[in-house]
Coordinates of C-alpha atoms and ligand atoms in Angstrom, one line a residue:
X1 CA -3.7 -37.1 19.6
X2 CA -5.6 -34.6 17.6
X3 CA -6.3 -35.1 13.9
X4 CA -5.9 -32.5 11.2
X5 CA -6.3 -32.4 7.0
X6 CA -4.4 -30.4 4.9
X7 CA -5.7 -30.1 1.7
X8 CA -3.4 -28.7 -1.1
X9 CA 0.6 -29.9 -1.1
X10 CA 2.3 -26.9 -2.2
X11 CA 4.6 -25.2 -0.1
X12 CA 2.2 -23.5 2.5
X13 CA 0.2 -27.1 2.9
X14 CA 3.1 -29.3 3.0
X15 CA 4.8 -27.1 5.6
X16 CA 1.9 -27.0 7.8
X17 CA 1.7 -30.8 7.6
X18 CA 4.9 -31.6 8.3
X19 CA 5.2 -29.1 11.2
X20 CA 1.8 -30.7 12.9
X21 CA 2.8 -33.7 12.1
X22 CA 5.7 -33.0 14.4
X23 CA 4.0 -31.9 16.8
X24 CA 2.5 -35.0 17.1
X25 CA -1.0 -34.7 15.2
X26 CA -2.4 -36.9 12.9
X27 CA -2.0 -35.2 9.5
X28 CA -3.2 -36.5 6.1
X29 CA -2.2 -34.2 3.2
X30 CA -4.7 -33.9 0.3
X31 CA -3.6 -33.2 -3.2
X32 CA -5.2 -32.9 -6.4
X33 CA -2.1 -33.9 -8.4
X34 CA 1.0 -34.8 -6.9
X35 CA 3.1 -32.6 -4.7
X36 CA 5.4 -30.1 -6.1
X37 CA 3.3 -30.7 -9.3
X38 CA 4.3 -28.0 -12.0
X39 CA 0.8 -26.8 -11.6
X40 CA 1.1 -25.3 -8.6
X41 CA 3.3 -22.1 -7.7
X42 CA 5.5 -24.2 -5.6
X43 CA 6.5 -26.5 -8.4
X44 CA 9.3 -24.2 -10.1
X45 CA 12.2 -25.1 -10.6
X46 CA 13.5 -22.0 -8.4
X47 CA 12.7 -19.4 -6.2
X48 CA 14.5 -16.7 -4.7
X49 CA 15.2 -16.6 -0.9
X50 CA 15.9 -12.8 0.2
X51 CA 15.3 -11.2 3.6
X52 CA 14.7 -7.6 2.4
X53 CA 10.9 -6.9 2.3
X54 CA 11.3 -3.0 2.7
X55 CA 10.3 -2.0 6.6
X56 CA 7.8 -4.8 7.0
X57 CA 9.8 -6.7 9.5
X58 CA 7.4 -9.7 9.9
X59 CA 8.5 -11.2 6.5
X60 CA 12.0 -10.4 7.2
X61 CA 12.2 -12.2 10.6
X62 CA 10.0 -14.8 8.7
X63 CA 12.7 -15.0 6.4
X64 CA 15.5 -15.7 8.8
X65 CA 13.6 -18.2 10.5
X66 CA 12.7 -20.3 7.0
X67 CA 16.2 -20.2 6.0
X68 CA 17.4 -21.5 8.9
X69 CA 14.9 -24.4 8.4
X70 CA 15.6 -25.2 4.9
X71 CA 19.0 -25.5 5.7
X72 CA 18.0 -28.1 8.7
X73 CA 15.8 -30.1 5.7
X74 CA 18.6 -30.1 3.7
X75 CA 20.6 -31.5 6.1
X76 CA 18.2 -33.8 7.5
X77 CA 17.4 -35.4 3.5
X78 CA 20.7 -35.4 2.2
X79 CA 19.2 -33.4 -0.6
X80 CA 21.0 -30.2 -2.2
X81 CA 18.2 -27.6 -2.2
X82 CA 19.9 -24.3 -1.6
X83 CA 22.0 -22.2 -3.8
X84 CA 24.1 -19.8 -1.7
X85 CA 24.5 -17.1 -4.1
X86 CA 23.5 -14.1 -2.2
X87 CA 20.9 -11.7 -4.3
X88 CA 20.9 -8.5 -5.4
X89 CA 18.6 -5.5 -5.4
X90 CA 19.2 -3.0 -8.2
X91 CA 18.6 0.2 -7.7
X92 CA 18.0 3.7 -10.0
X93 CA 17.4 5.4 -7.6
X94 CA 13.3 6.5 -7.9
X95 CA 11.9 4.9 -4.9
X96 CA 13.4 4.0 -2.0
X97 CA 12.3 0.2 -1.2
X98 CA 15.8 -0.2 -1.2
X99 CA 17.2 2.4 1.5
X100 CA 13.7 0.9 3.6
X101 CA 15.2 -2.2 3.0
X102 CA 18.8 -1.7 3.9
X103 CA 17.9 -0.1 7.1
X104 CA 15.6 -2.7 7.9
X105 CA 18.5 -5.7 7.3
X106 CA 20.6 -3.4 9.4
X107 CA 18.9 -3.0 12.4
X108 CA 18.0 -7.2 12.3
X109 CA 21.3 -7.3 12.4
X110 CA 21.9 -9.1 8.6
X111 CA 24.4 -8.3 6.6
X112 CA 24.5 -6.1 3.6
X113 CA 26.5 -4.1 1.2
X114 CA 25.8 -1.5 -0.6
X115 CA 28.1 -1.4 -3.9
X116 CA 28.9 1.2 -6.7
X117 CA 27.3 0.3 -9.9
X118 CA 31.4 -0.1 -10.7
X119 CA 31.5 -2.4 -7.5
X120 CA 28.3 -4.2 -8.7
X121 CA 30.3 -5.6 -12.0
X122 CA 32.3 -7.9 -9.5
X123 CA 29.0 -10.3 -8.4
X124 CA 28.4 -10.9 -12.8
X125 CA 30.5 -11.1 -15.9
X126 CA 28.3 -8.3 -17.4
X127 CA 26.2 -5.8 -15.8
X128 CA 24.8 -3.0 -17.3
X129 CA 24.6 0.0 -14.7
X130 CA 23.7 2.9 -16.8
X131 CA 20.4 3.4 -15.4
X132 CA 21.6 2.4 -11.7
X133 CA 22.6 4.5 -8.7
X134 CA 23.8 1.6 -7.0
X135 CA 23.5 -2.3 -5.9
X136 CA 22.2 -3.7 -2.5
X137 CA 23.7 -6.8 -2.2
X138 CA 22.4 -9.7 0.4
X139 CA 25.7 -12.0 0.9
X140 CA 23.0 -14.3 2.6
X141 CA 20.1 -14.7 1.0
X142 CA 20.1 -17.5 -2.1
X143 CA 17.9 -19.5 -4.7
X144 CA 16.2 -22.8 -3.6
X145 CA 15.5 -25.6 -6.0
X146 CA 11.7 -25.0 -5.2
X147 CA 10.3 -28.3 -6.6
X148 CA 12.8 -30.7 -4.9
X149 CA 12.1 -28.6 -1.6
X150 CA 8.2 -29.0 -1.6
X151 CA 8.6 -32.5 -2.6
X152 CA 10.6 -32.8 0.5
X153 CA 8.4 -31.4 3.1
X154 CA 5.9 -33.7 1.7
X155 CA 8.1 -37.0 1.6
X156 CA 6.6 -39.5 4.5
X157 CA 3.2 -37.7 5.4
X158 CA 0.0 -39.9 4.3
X159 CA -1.3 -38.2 1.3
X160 CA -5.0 -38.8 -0.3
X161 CA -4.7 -38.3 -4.2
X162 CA -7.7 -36.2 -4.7
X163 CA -10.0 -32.9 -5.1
X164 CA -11.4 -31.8 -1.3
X165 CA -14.5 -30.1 -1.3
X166 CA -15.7 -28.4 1.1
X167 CA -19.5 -30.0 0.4
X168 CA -17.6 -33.5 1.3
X169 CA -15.3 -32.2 3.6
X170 CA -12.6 -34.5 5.6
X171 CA -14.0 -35.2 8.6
X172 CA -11.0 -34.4 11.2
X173 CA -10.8 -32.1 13.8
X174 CA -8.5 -29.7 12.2
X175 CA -9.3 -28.7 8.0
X176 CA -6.4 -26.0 6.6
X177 CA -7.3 -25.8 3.2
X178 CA -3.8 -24.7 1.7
X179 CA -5.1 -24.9 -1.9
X180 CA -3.0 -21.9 -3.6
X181 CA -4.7 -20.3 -6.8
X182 CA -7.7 -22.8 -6.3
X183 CA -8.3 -21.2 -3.1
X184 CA -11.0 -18.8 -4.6
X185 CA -12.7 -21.6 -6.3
X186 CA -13.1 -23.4 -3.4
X187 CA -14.5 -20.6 -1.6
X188 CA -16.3 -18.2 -3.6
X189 CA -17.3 -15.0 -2.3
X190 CA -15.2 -15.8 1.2
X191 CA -12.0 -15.8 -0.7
X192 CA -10.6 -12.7 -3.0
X193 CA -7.4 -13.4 -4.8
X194 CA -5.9 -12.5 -7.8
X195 CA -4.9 -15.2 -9.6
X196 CA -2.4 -13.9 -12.4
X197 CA -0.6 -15.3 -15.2
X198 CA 3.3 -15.7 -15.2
X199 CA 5.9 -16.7 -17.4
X200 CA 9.6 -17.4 -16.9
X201 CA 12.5 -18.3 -19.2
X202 CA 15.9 -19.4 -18.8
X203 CA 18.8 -18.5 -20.7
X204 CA 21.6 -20.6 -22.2
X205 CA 24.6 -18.9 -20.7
X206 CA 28.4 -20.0 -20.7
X207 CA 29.8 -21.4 -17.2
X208 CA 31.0 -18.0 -16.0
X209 CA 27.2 -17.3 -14.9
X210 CA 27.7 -20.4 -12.8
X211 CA 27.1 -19.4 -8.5
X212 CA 26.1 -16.0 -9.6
X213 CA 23.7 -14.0 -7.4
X214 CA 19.9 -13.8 -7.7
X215 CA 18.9 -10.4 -8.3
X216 CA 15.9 -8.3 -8.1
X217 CA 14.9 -5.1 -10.0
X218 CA 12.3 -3.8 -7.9
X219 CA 11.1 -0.6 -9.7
X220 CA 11.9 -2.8 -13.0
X221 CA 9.8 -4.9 -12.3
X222 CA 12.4 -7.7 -12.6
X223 CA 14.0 -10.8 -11.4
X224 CA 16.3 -14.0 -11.8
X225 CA 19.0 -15.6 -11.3
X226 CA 22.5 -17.0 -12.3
X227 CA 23.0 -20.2 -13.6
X228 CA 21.8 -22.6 -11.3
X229 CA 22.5 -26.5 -11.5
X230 CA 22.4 -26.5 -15.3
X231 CA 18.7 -24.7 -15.8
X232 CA 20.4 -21.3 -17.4
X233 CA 19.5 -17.9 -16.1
X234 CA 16.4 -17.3 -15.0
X235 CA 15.2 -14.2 -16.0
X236 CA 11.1 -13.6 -15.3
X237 CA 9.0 -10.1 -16.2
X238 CA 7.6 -9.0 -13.0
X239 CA 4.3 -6.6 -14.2
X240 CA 0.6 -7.0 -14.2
X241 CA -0.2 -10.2 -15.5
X242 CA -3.8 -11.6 -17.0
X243 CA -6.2 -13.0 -14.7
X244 CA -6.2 -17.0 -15.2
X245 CA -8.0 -20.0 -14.4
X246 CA -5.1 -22.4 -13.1
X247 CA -6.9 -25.3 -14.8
X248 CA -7.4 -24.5 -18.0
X249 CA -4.6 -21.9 -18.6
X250 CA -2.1 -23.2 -21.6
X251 CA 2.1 -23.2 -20.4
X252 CA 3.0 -21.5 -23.1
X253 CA 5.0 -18.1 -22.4
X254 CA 3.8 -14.7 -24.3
X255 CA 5.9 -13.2 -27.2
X256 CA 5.7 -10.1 -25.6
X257 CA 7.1 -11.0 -22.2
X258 CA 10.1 -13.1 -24.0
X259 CA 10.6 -10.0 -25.7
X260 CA 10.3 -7.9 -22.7
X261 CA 12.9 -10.4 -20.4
X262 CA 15.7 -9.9 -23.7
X263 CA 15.2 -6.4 -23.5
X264 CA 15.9 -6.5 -20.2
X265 CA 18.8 -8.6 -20.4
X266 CA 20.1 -6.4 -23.5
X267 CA 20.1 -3.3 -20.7
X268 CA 21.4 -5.4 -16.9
X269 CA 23.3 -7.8 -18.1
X270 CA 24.6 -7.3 -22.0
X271 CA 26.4 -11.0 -22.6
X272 CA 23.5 -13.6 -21.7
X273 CA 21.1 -10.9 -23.8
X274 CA 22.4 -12.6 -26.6
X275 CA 22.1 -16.3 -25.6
X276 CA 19.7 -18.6 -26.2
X277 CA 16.4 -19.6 -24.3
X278 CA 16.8 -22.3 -23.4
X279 CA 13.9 -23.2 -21.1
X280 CA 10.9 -21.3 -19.8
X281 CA 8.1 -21.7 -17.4
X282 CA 4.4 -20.9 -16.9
X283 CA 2.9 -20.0 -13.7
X284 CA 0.2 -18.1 -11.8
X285 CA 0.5 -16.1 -8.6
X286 CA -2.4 -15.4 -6.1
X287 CA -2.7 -12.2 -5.4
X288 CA -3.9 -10.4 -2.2
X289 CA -4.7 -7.0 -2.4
X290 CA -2.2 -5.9 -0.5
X291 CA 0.4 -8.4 -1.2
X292 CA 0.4 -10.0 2.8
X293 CA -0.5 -13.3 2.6
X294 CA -3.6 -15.0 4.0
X295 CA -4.0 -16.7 7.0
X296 CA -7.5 -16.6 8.9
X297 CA -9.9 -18.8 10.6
X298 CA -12.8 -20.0 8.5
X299 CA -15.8 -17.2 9.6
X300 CA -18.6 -20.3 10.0
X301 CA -16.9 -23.8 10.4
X302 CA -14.8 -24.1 13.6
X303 CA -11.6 -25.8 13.3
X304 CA -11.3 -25.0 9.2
X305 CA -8.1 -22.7 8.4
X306 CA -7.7 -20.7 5.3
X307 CA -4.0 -20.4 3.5
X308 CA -2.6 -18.4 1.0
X309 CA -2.3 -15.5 -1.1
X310 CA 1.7 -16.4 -1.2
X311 CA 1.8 -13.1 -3.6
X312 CA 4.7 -13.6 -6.0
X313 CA 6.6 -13.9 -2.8
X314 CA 5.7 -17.0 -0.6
X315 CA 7.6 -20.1 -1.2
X316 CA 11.1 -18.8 0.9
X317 CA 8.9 -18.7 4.3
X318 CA 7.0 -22.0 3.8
X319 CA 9.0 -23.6 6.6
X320 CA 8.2 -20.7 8.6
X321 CA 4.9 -20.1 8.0
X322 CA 3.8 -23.7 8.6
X323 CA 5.1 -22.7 12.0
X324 CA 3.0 -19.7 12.2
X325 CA 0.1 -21.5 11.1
X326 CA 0.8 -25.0 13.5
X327 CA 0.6 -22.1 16.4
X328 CA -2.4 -20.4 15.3
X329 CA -4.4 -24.0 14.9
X330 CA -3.1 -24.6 18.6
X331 CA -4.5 -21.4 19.6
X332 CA -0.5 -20.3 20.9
X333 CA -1.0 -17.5 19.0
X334 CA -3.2 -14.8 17.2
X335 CA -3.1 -14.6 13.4
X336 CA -1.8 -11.4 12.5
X337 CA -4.8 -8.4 11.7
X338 CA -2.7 -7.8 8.4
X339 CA -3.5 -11.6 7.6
X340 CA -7.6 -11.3 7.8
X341 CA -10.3 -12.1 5.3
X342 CA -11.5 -9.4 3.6
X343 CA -10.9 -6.6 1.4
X344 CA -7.2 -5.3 2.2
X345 CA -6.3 -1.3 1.9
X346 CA -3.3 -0.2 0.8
X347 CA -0.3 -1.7 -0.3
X348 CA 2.8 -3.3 1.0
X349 CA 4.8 -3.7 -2.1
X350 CA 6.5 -7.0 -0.8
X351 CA 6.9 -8.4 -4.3
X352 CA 8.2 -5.5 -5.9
X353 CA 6.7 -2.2 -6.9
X354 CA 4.2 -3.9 -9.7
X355 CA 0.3 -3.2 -8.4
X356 CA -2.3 -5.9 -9.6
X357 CA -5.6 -5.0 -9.2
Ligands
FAD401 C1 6.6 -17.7 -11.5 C2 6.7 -17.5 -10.0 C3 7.8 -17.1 -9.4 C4 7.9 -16.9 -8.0 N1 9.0 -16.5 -7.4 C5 9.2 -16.6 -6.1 C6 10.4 -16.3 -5.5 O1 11.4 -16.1 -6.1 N2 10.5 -16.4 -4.1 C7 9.4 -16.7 -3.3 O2 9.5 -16.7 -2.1 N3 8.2 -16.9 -3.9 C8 8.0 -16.9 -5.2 N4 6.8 -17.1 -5.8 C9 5.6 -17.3 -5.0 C10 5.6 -18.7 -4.4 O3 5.9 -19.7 -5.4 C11 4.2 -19.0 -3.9 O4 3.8 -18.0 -3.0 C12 4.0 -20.3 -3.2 O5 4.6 -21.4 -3.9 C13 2.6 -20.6 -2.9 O6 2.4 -21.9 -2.3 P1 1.0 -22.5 -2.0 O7 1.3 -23.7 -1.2 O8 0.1 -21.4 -1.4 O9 0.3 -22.8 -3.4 P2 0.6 -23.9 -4.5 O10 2.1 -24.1 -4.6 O11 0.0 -23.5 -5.8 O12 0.0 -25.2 -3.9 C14 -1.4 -25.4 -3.8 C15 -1.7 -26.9 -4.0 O13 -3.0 -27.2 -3.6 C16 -3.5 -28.2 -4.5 N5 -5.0 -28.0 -4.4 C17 -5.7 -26.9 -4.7 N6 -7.0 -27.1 -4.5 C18 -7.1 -28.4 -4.1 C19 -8.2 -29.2 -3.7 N7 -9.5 -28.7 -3.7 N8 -8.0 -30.5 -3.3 C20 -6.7 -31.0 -3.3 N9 -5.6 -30.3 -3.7 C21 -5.8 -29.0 -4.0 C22 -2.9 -27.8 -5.8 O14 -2.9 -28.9 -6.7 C23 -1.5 -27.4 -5.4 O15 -0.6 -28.5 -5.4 C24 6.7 -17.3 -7.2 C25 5.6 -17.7 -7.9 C26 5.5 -17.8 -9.2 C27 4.3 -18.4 -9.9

């Protein structure tokens, strides 16, 4: 048996775990608070599961392959943690993320329709389409109760309550450090990310939002959700957000984004403009460059991984990934070059159109 440490329990780190775990190592998971902890990114209530990722096929296969495992936890736990209410992308018409995308789903083979702003008003009970050209709907895709889920992947592995260092490191064979926005703190100067402020809020809407789709404004920069399990619709601002420390930075959502997701409301979807918020969320994001995610050997201590950069778009592949990453520890596979350390050129927009530098 070989033994490994994962330190951080969010979705990337509790995936990796449980996935070694089965693989028959000897995992301990480290956390600082508890997993799923509202702290991390991975503790929302939601997040949106959607296969379209423009042409970038690797997170579109990626996503297939997580969806297929979440469904198998689900199973497996007895737990509900997936919402199959289908997302979709709205689209004016400037860029064209969403034709990428739509060729992209086709030739995987995954199903898609592309729908009339008139055809679009079937999938809500109020959509505002003045500024659309049209709707790209994802019948499969859906909105996992993120929490619940991370708690899940996490439920049975030996966890150490605690803040790893890497001056007192755990003394296994294997160290992925998995630690989400702490990442950079942990290793300064070997880790660049982003980490950016972002706030959520949920609206108190009548039942007939109940099982709607997600949906994603990508030129917006926009995205949400129907009512799901009670929480209202989700409705989150999706632009440049300030840099935070995940630490010290107070929950407490701005003025100006609440105003901004009401606008927005007011202009997709007129009737739940004028309800109630009802809940709301604060949260940060770690941001690559480029928006691929990080997954790379440590340069100078063998047998250390680093995780992360999840992007504003991570949590759907976390059973995927930890996959991806069990393989690379194995040495069954190469990480990918677009996964390095280091500064990252260009930009793959797998978020939505928003740039955060
Ligand atoms: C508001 C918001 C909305 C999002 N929406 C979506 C979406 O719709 N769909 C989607 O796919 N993704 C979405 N994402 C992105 C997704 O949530 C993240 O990419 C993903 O959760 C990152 O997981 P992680 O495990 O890397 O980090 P985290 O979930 O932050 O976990 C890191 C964990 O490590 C622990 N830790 C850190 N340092 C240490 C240490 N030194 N010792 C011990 N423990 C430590 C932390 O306490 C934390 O629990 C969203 C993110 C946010 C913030």
């Amino acid at each position: 048996m070989t033994s490994a440490t994962v330190v951080g329990a969010g979705v990337f780190g509790a995936s990796t775990a449980r996935e070694l775990r089965r693989r028959g190592w000897e995992v301990t998971l480290v956390e600082q608070y508890a997993p799923g902890t509202v702290l991390s990114a991975s503790g929302g209530d939601t997040r949106l599961l959607r296969f379209g990722h423009g042409d970038v096929d690797w997170y579109t296969r990626l996503a297939v392959r997580a969806r297929q495992l979440w469904l198998e936890l689900q199973e497996e736990s007895g737990q509900p943690i997936w919402e199959p209410v289908g997302l979709a992308w709205f689209d004016s018409g400037e860029g064209d993320f969403s034709r990428r995308t739509e060729e992209t789903l086709t030739r995987l083979g995954l199903r898609t329709e592309r729908l009339t702003p008139e055809a679009a008003r079937r999938l809500y009970p109020s959509v505002g389409g003045e500024d659309l050209s049209s709707v790209l709907f994802e019948p499969d895709a859906g909105v996992l109760h993120a929490r619940r889920a991370t708690q899940l992947l996490a439920a049975g592995l030996p966890t150490d309550t605690r803040r790893a260092t890497p001056d007192d490191p755990p003394r296994t064979d294997v160290v992925v450090w998995a630690c989400g926005a702490w990442l950079p703190q942990v290793f300064p100067g070997l880790v660049e990310l982003k980490i950016s402020k972002r706030d959520v809020f949920f609206f108190g809407v009548d039942g007939s939002w109940s099982g709607t789709p997600g949906f994603a404004d990508y030129d917006g920069a926009f995205y949400g959700h129907g009512d799901v399990g009670g929480l209202g619709m989700k409705i989150a601002p999706d632009g440049a957000g300030e840099d935070v420390n995940p630490d010290t930075l107070e929950r407490s959502p701005s003025p100006e984004n609440e105003r901004a997701a009401r606008a927005y409301a007011a202009r997709r979807f007129p009737a739940p403009a004028r309800a109630p918020i009802i809940g709301s969320r604060v949260c940060q994001y770690s941001l690559t460059g480029d928006t691929h995610f990080l997954v790379a050997p440590h340069p100078d201590r063998a047998g250390w991984w680093l995780i992360g950069g999840g992007s504003g778009h991570g949590f759907k592949h976390g059973p995927a990934l930890g996959e991806y990453v069990a393989d690379c520890v194995e040495g069954k596979r190469e990480p990918e070059p677009f996964h390095a350390l280091g500064p990252r050129a260009g930009q793959a927009s797998l978020r939505t159109a928003t740039v955060e530098r």
